Amino acid sequence: MSRKIGIIDCNNFYVSCERVFNPISIGKPTVVLSNNDGCVIARSQEAKDLGIKMGEPFFQKREFMDQHRFCVYSSNYNLYGDMSDRVMSVIKEYANEVEVYSIDEAFVDFSNIQDEKLMETLIHIKSEVQRKVGIPVSIGVGPNKTLAKLTSHMAKSEVGYKGVCSYWELVNFRNMMYKVDISEVWGIGRKWTKKLRSYGVDSVGQFMNMNDMIVKKLMNINGLRTKLELGEMYCYPVQLKSKLKKNIASTRSFGADLTQIEQLQEAMYHYIQNGVKKLKENEVSTSRCTIFLAGNKHKNQGHYTSKSITFQEPTQNTDEIWSQVCPYMVELYSNDKKYKKCGIIFNELTPDNVKQITLFTEPLESFEVPVNVDKKWEMKQEYITQKYTTSWEDIPSVFV
């Protein structure tokens, strides 16, 4: 039985999440902005057609967007994370082997599905995700991950596929690959694309014709595996368990430059809470962290101070972490400087089921968390939408 590896990819995910609850933006050019409304991080097809590029500073295009009646949204990561979980839950109703590859992508092993029922199943999954969650998806399927990603690209770019493309239904696949740019191959980034172009390799078809030894010399073993997968070999298995992360970071830029330590402390405590949430989601504890305070380099205030802190024992307790972080914040702080960013990075992560307990712990001094009426540290989010699915206060009302 041949392997059938698929990838289910949400279309313009952040934009699609906003459109579920703001249907007025459907069919209109729509963008989602980064933290502090800095630059464009997601675009609808209509916005792409009008020339909006990924990463463009918002202030440079604001007048243009007003003229063309764009729908603009600040990034709402609570909403996007919850909608991602809902999409993955629907996918798992139809497959046992699912690798959540990113917030908007999942690799799925469909090898147990009969050949004649494969396309029917894929179309049904696409329909069910749209019906139950409201998110449009594209699906590509092939003998391995690389070909699944390539067929997913074709499903998105070619209207005739209607969002679902199977490698086994492509006619003259190898000839088609001479029309596909080499940069579209999964795993070939900018560095390798530039190197391949210098050798006259611009298309996937040309890359497939390269000598294996030359590919390995240019791109190491991973480049060779990518080429072998384009030839139907199976090199990258579906990972059912997530790899243990090396570190977890929680950091944001402030909506305004800060000078008061009370503002910095409240922000740091908030970031610790978010980081602890990530620790619990990944079922790990942390033995060490790094905290930092930084200035605004865009205003010639590029100062940066940091401190590495070793905890008494592995923990995922917010108050325990805060009690050991707070004294060092006072040490790092300087009242004659302005700060634009702070954060915490958790290191030395260990799974909860292998936590090492120590007998040599000392009582921790508790420190009060400042509560500021004017929270200057909060991000600038002029166009933020509600937390429709994660806050009771923001649940949409339905009138009959």
Coordinates of N, CA, C and O in Angstrom, one line a residue, residues 38-175:
G38 N 2.4 47.7 13.4 CA 3.6 48.2 12.7 C 3.6 47.9 11.2 O 3.8 48.8 10.4
C39 N 3.4 46.7 10.8 CA 3.5 46.3 9.4 C 2.5 45.2 9.1 O 1.8 44.6 9.9
V40 N 2.3 45.0 7.8 CA 1.3 44.0 7.3 C 1.9 42.6 7.5 O 3.0 42.3 7.0
I41 N 1.1 41.7 8.1 CA 1.6 40.3 8.3 C 0.6 39.3 7.7 O 0.9 38.1 7.6
A42 N -0.5 39.8 7.2 CA -1.4 38.9 6.5 C -2.3 39.7 5.5 O -2.6 40.8 5.8
R43 N -2.5 39.1 4.3 CA -3.2 39.9 3.2 C -4.3 39.0 2.6 O -4.0 37.8 2.4
S44 N -5.4 39.6 2.2 CA -6.4 38.8 1.4 C -5.9 38.9 0.0 O -5.0 39.6 -0.4
Q45 N -6.5 38.0 -0.9 CA -6.1 38.0 -2.3 C -6.3 39.4 -2.9 O -5.6 39.9 -3.8
E46 N -7.4 40.1 -2.5 CA -7.7 41.4 -3.0 C -6.6 42.4 -2.7 O -6.3 43.2 -3.5
A47 N -6.1 42.3 -1.5 CA -5.0 43.2 -1.1 C -3.7 42.9 -1.9 O -3.0 43.8 -2.3
K48 N -3.5 41.6 -2.1 CA -2.3 41.2 -2.9 C -2.4 41.8 -4.3 O -1.4 42.2 -4.9
D49 N -3.6 41.7 -4.9 CA -3.8 42.1 -6.2 C -3.6 43.6 -6.4 O -3.3 44.2 -7.5
L50 N -3.8 44.4 -5.3 CA -3.6 45.8 -5.3 C -2.1 46.2 -4.9 O -1.8 47.4 -4.8
G51 N -1.3 45.2 -4.8 CA 0.2 45.4 -4.7 C 0.7 45.5 -3.3 O 1.8 45.9 -3.0
I52 N -0.1 45.2 -2.3 CA 0.3 45.2 -0.9 C 1.2 44.1 -0.6 O 0.9 42.9 -0.9
K53 N 2.4 44.3 -0.1 CA 3.4 43.3 0.1 C 3.5 42.9 1.6 O 3.2 43.7 2.5
M54 N 3.9 41.7 1.8 CA 4.1 41.2 3.2 C 5.2 42.0 3.9 O 6.3 42.3 3.3
G55 N 5.0 42.5 5.1 CA 6.0 43.2 5.8 C 6.0 44.7 5.6 O 6.8 45.4 6.2
E56 N 5.1 45.2 4.7 CA 5.1 46.6 4.4 C 4.7 47.4 5.6 O 3.7 47.1 6.3
P57 N 5.4 48.5 6.0 CA 5.0 49.4 7.1 C 3.6 50.0 6.9 O 3.4 50.5 5.8
F58 N 2.8 49.9 7.9 CA 1.4 50.3 7.7 C 1.3 51.8 7.5 O 0.5 52.3 6.6
F59 N 2.2 52.6 8.2 CA 2.1 54.1 8.0 C 2.4 54.5 6.6 O 1.9 55.6 6.2
Q60 N 3.2 53.7 5.8 CA 3.5 54.1 4.5 C 2.3 53.9 3.5 O 2.2 54.5 2.5
K61 N 1.4 52.9 3.9 CA 0.3 52.5 3.0 C -1.1 52.9 3.6 O -2.1 52.6 3.0
R62 N -1.1 53.6 4.7 CA -2.3 54.0 5.3 C -3.3 54.8 4.4 O -4.4 54.5 4.3
E63 N -2.7 55.8 3.8 CA -3.5 56.7 2.9 C -4.0 55.9 1.7 O -5.2 56.0 1.3
F64 N -3.2 55.0 1.1 CA -3.5 54.2 0.0 C -4.7 53.2 0.4 O -5.7 53.1 -0.4
M65 N -4.6 52.6 1.6 CA -5.6 51.7 2.1 C -6.9 52.5 2.3 O -8.0 51.9 2.1
D66 N -6.9 53.7 2.8 CA -8.1 54.5 3.0 C -8.8 54.7 1.7 O -10.0 54.6 1.5
Q67 N -8.0 55.1 0.7 CA -8.5 55.4 -0.7 C -9.2 54.2 -1.3 O -10.2 54.3 -2.0
H68 N -8.7 53.0 -1.0 CA -9.2 51.8 -1.6 C -10.1 51.0 -0.7 O -10.5 49.9 -0.9
R69 N -10.5 51.7 0.4 CA -11.4 51.1 1.4 C -11.1 49.7 1.9 O -11.8 48.8 1.8
F70 N -9.8 49.6 2.4 CA -9.4 48.4 3.0 C -10.1 48.1 4.3 O -10.4 49.1 5.0
C71 N -10.2 46.9 4.6 CA -10.6 46.5 6.0 C -9.2 46.2 6.7 O -8.5 45.3 6.3
V72 N -9.0 46.8 7.8 CA -7.7 46.7 8.5 C -8.0 46.2 9.9 O -8.9 46.7 10.6
Y73 N -7.2 45.2 10.4 CA -7.3 44.6 11.7 C -6.0 44.5 12.4 O -5.0 44.2 11.8
S74 N -6.0 44.8 13.7 CA -4.8 44.5 14.5 C -4.8 43.0 14.8 O -5.8 42.4 14.8
S75 N -3.6 42.5 14.9 CA -3.4 41.0 15.2 C -4.1 40.6 16.5 O -4.0 41.3 17.5
N76 N -4.9 39.6 16.4 CA -5.7 39.1 17.5 C -5.3 37.6 17.7 O -6.1 36.7 17.3
Y77 N -4.2 37.4 18.4 CA -3.6 36.0 18.5 C -4.5 35.1 19.3 O -4.4 33.9 19.1
N78 N -5.2 35.6 20.3 CA -6.2 34.8 21.1 C -7.2 34.1 20.1 O -7.5 32.9 20.2
L79 N -7.7 34.9 19.2 CA -8.7 34.4 18.3 C -8.1 33.4 17.3 O -8.6 32.3 17.1
Y80 N -6.9 33.8 16.8 CA -6.3 32.9 15.8 C -5.9 31.6 16.4 O -6.0 30.5 15.7
G81 N -5.4 31.6 17.6 CA -5.0 30.3 18.3 C -6.2 29.4 18.5 O -6.1 28.2 18.3
D82 N -7.3 30.0 18.9 CA -8.5 29.2 19.2 C -9.1 28.7 17.9 O -9.5 27.5 17.8
M83 N -9.1 29.5 16.9 CA -9.6 29.0 15.6 C -8.8 27.9 15.0 O -9.2 27.0 14.4
S84 N -7.4 28.0 15.2 CA -6.5 27.0 14.8 C -6.9 25.6 15.4 O -6.9 24.6 14.8
D85 N -7.1 25.7 16.8 CA -7.4 24.5 17.5 C -8.7 23.9 17.0 O -8.9 22.6 16.9
R86 N -9.7 24.7 16.6 CA -11.0 24.2 16.1 C -10.8 23.5 14.7 O -11.4 22.5 14.4
V87 N -9.9 24.1 13.9 CA -9.6 23.5 12.6 C -9.0 22.1 12.7 O -9.4 21.2 12.1
M88 N -8.0 22.1 13.6 CA -7.3 20.8 13.9 C -8.2 19.8 14.5 O -8.1 18.6 14.1
S89 N -9.1 20.2 15.3 CA -10.1 19.2 15.9 C -11.0 18.6 14.8 O -11.2 17.4 14.8
V90 N -11.4 19.4 13.8 CA -12.2 18.8 12.7 C -11.4 17.9 11.9 O -11.8 16.8 11.5
I91 N -10.1 18.2 11.6 CA -9.2 17.3 10.8 C -9.1 16.0 11.5 O -9.1 14.9 10.9
K92 N -8.9 16.0 12.8 CA -8.7 14.8 13.6 C -9.9 13.9 13.6 O -9.8 12.7 14.1
E93 N -11.1 14.4 13.3 CA -12.2 13.6 13.2 C -12.1 12.6 12.0 O -12.8 11.6 12.0
Y94 N -11.3 12.9 11.1 CA -11.2 12.1 9.9 C -9.8 11.4 9.7 O -9.6 10.7 8.7
A95 N -8.9 11.6 10.6 CA -7.6 11.0 10.5 C -7.0 10.8 11.9 O -7.1 11.6 12.8
N96 N -6.3 9.7 12.0 CA -5.6 9.4 13.3 C -4.2 9.9 13.4 O -3.7 10.3 14.4
E97 N -3.5 10.0 12.2 CA -2.1 10.5 12.2 C -2.0 11.9 11.7 O -2.0 12.1 10.5
V98 N -2.0 12.8 12.6 CA -2.0 14.3 12.2 C -0.8 14.9 12.9 O -0.6 14.8 14.1
E99 N 0.0 15.6 12.1 CA 1.1 16.4 12.6 C 0.7 17.9 12.5 O 0.6 18.4 11.4
V100 N 0.5 18.6 13.6 CA 0.2 20.0 13.5 C 1.5 20.7 13.2 O 2.3 20.9 14.1
Y101 N 1.7 21.2 12.0 CA 2.9 21.7 11.5 C 3.1 23.2 11.9 O 4.2 23.6 12.2
S102 N 2.0 23.9 11.9 CA 2.0 25.3 12.3 C 0.6 25.7 12.6 O -0.3 24.9 12.6
I103 N 0.4 27.0 13.0 CA -0.9 27.5 13.4 C -1.9 27.2 12.3 O -3.1 27.1 12.6
D104 N -1.5 27.2 11.0 CA -2.5 27.1 9.9 C -2.2 25.9 9.0 O -2.8 25.8 7.9
E105 N -1.4 25.0 9.4 CA -1.1 23.8 8.6 C -1.0 22.5 9.4 O -0.6 22.5 10.5
A106 N -1.4 21.4 8.7 CA -1.3 20.1 9.4 C -1.0 19.1 8.3 O -1.6 19.0 7.2
F107 N 0.1 18.3 8.6 CA 0.3 17.1 7.7 C -0.6 15.9 8.2 O -0.7 15.7 9.4
V108 N -1.1 15.2 7.3 CA -2.0 14.1 7.6 C -1.6 12.9 6.8 O -1.4 13.0 5.6
D109 N -1.6 11.7 7.5 CA -1.3 10.4 6.8 C -2.7 9.8 6.4 O -3.4 9.4 7.2
F110 N -2.9 9.8 5.1 CA -4.2 9.2 4.5 C -4.0 7.8 3.9 O -4.8 7.4 3.1
S111 N -2.9 7.2 4.3 CA -2.5 5.9 3.7 C -3.6 4.8 3.9 O -3.6 3.9 3.1
N112 N -4.4 4.9 4.9 CA -5.4 3.9 5.2 C -6.7 4.1 4.3 O -7.5 3.2 4.3
I113 N -6.7 5.1 3.5 CA -7.9 5.4 2.7 C -7.6 4.8 1.3 O -6.6 4.9 0.7
Q114 N -8.7 4.1 0.8 CA -8.6 3.4 -0.5 C -8.4 4.5 -1.6 O -8.9 5.6 -1.5
D115 N -7.6 4.1 -2.6 CA -7.3 5.0 -3.7 C -8.6 5.7 -4.3 O -8.6 6.9 -4.5
E116 N -9.6 4.9 -4.5 CA -10.8 5.4 -5.2 C -11.6 6.3 -4.3 O -12.5 7.0 -4.8
K117 N -11.3 6.3 -3.0 CA -12.1 7.2 -2.1 C -11.3 8.4 -1.6 O -11.8 9.2 -0.8
L118 N -10.0 8.5 -2.1 CA -9.2 9.5 -1.5 C -9.7 10.9 -1.8 O -9.9 11.8 -0.9
M119 N -10.0 11.2 -3.1 CA -10.4 12.6 -3.5 C -11.8 12.9 -2.8 O -12.0 14.1 -2.3
E120 N -12.6 12.0 -2.7 CA -13.9 12.2 -2.1 C -13.7 12.6 -0.6 O -14.4 13.5 -0.1
T121 N -12.8 11.9 0.1 CA -12.5 12.2 1.5 C -11.9 13.6 1.6 O -12.3 14.3 2.5
L122 N -11.0 14.0 0.8 CA -10.3 15.3 0.8 C -11.4 16.4 0.6 O -11.3 17.4 1.4
I123 N -12.2 16.2 -0.3 CA -13.2 17.2 -0.6 C -14.2 17.4 0.6 O -14.6 18.5 0.9
H124 N -14.5 16.2 1.2 CA -15.4 16.2 2.4 C -14.8 17.0 3.5 O -15.4 17.8 4.2
I125 N -13.5 16.7 3.8 CA -12.8 17.4 4.9 C -12.7 18.9 4.6 O -13.0 19.7 5.5
K126 N -12.4 19.3 3.4 CA -12.4 20.7 3.1 C -13.8 21.4 3.3 O -13.9 22.4 3.9
S127 N -14.8 20.6 2.9 CA -16.2 21.2 3.1 C -16.5 21.2 4.6 O -17.2 22.2 5.1
E128 N -16.1 20.2 5.4 CA -16.5 20.2 6.8 C -15.7 21.3 7.6 O -16.3 21.9 8.5
V129 N -14.5 21.6 7.3 CA -13.7 22.6 8.0 C -14.4 24.0 7.7 O -14.6 24.8 8.6
Q130 N -14.8 24.2 6.4 CA -15.5 25.4 6.1 C -16.9 25.5 6.8 O -17.2 26.6 7.3
R131 N -17.6 24.4 6.9 CA -18.9 24.4 7.5 C -18.9 24.6 9.0 O -19.6 25.4 9.6
K132 N -18.0 23.9 9.7 CA -17.9 23.9 11.1 C -17.1 25.0 11.7 O -17.4 25.5 12.8
V133 N -16.1 25.5 11.0 CA -15.2 26.6 11.5 C -15.3 27.9 10.7 O -15.1 28.9 11.3
G134 N -15.7 27.7 9.5 CA -15.7 28.9 8.6 C -14.4 29.3 8.0 O -14.3 30.4 7.3
I135 N -13.4 28.4 8.0 CA -12.1 28.7 7.5 C -11.9 28.0 6.2 O -12.0 26.7 6.1
P136 N -11.6 28.7 5.0 CA -11.4 28.0 3.8 C -10.0 27.3 3.8 O -9.0 27.9 4.3
V137 N -9.8 26.1 3.3 CA -8.5 25.4 3.3 C -8.2 24.9 1.9 O -9.1 24.7 1.1
S138 N -6.9 24.7 1.7 CA -6.5 24.0 0.5 C -5.8 22.7 0.9 O -5.2 22.7 1.9
I139 N -6.0 21.7 0.1 CA -5.4 20.4 0.4 C -4.6 19.8 -0.7 O -5.1 19.8 -1.9
G140 N -3.4 19.4 -0.4 CA -2.5 18.7 -1.4 C -2.2 17.4 -0.8 O -2.0 17.2 0.4
V141 N -2.0 16.4 -1.7 CA -1.7 15.0 -1.3 C -0.8 14.4 -2.2 O -0.9 14.6 -3.5
G142 N 0.2 13.6 -1.7 CA 1.2 13.0 -2.5 C 1.9 11.8 -1.7 O 1.5 11.5 -0.6
P143 N 2.9 11.2 -2.3 CA 3.6 10.1 -1.6 C 4.4 10.5 -0.4 O 4.9 9.7 0.3
N144 N 4.6 11.9 -0.2 CA 5.5 12.3 0.9 C 5.2 13.8 1.1 O 4.3 14.4 0.5
K145 N 5.8 14.4 2.1 CA 5.5 15.7 2.6 C 5.9 16.8 1.5 O 5.1 17.7 1.2
T146 N 7.0 16.6 0.8 CA 7.5 17.5 -0.2 C 6.5 17.6 -1.3 O 6.1 18.7 -1.8
L147 N 6.0 16.5 -1.8 CA 5.0 16.5 -2.9 C 3.7 16.9 -2.5 O 2.9 17.5 -3.2
A148 N 3.3 16.7 -1.2 CA 2.1 17.2 -0.6 C 2.1 18.7 -0.6 O 1.1 19.4 -1.0
K149 N 3.2 19.3 -0.2 CA 3.3 20.8 -0.2 C 3.2 21.4 -1.6 O 2.6 22.4 -1.8
L150 N 3.9 20.7 -2.5 CA 3.9 21.2 -3.9 C 2.5 21.1 -4.5 O 2.0 22.1 -5.2
T151 N 1.8 20.0 -4.2 CA 0.4 19.9 -4.8 C -0.5 20.9 -4.0 O -1.5 21.4 -4.6
S152 N -0.2 21.2 -2.8 CA -1.0 22.2 -2.0 C -0.8 23.6 -2.7 O -1.8 24.4 -2.8
H153 N 0.4 23.9 -3.1 CA 0.7 25.2 -3.8 C -0.1 25.2 -5.1 O -0.7 26.3 -5.4
M154 N -0.2 24.1 -5.8 CA -1.0 24.1 -7.0 C -2.5 24.2 -6.8 O -3.2 24.8 -7.6
A155 N -2.9 23.6 -5.7 CA -4.3 23.7 -5.4 C -4.7 25.1 -5.1 O -5.9 25.5 -5.4
K156 N -3.8 25.9 -4.5 CA -4.1 27.3 -4.2 C -4.0 28.2 -5.5 O -4.8 29.1 -5.7
S157 N -3.0 27.9 -6.3 CA -2.7 28.8 -7.4 C -3.5 28.6 -8.7 O -3.7 29.5 -9.5
E158 N -4.0 27.3 -8.8 CA -4.8 27.0 -10.0 C -6.2 26.9 -9.7 O -6.6 26.0 -8.9
V159 N -7.1 27.7 -10.2 CA -8.5 27.8 -9.9 C -9.2 26.4 -10.2 O -10.1 26.0 -9.5
G160 N -8.7 25.8 -11.3 CA -9.3 24.6 -11.7 C -9.3 23.4 -10.7 O -10.2 22.5 -10.8
Y161 N -8.4 23.4 -9.8 CA -8.3 22.4 -8.8 C -9.4 22.5 -7.7 O -9.6 21.6 -6.9
K162 N -9.9 23.7 -7.6 CA -10.9 24.0 -6.6 C -10.5 23.7 -5.1 O -11.2 23.3 -4.3
G163 N -9.2 24.0 -4.9 CA -8.6 23.9 -3.5 C -8.2 22.5 -3.1 O -7.7 22.3 -2.0
V164 N -8.3 21.5 -4.0 CA -7.8 20.1 -3.7 C -7.1 19.6 -4.9 O -7.6 19.5 -6.0
C165 N -5.8 19.1 -4.6 CA -5.0 18.6 -5.7 C -4.3 17.3 -5.3 O -3.7 17.3 -4.2
S166 N -4.4 16.3 -6.1 CA -3.7 15.0 -5.8 C -2.6 14.8 -6.8 O -2.8 15.0 -8.0
Y167 N -1.5 14.4 -6.3 CA -0.3 14.1 -7.1 C -0.6 13.0 -8.2 O -0.2 13.1 -9.3
W168 N -1.4 12.0 -7.8 CA -1.7 10.9 -8.7 C -2.7 11.3 -9.8 O -2.9 10.5 -10.8
E169 N -3.3 12.4 -9.7 CA -4.2 12.9 -10.8 C -3.6 13.9 -11.7 O -4.3 14.4 -12.6
L170 N -2.3 14.2 -11.5 CA -1.6 15.1 -12.4 C -1.1 14.4 -13.6 O -0.4 13.3 -13.5
V171 N -1.3 14.9 -14.7 CA -0.8 14.4 -16.0 C 0.5 15.0 -16.4 O 0.6 16.3 -16.3
N172 N 1.5 14.2 -16.8 CA 2.8 14.8 -17.2 C 3.4 15.7 -16.0 O 3.8 16.8 -16.3
F173 N 3.4 15.1 -14.8 CA 3.9 15.9 -13.7 C 5.3 16.5 -13.9 O 5.5 17.6 -13.6
R174 N 6.2 15.7 -14.4 CA 7.6 16.1 -14.6 C 7.6 17.3 -15.5 O 8.4 18.3 -15.3
N175 N 6.9 17.3 -16.6 CA 6.9 18.4 -17.5 C 6.3 19.7 -16.9 O 6.7 20.8 -17.1

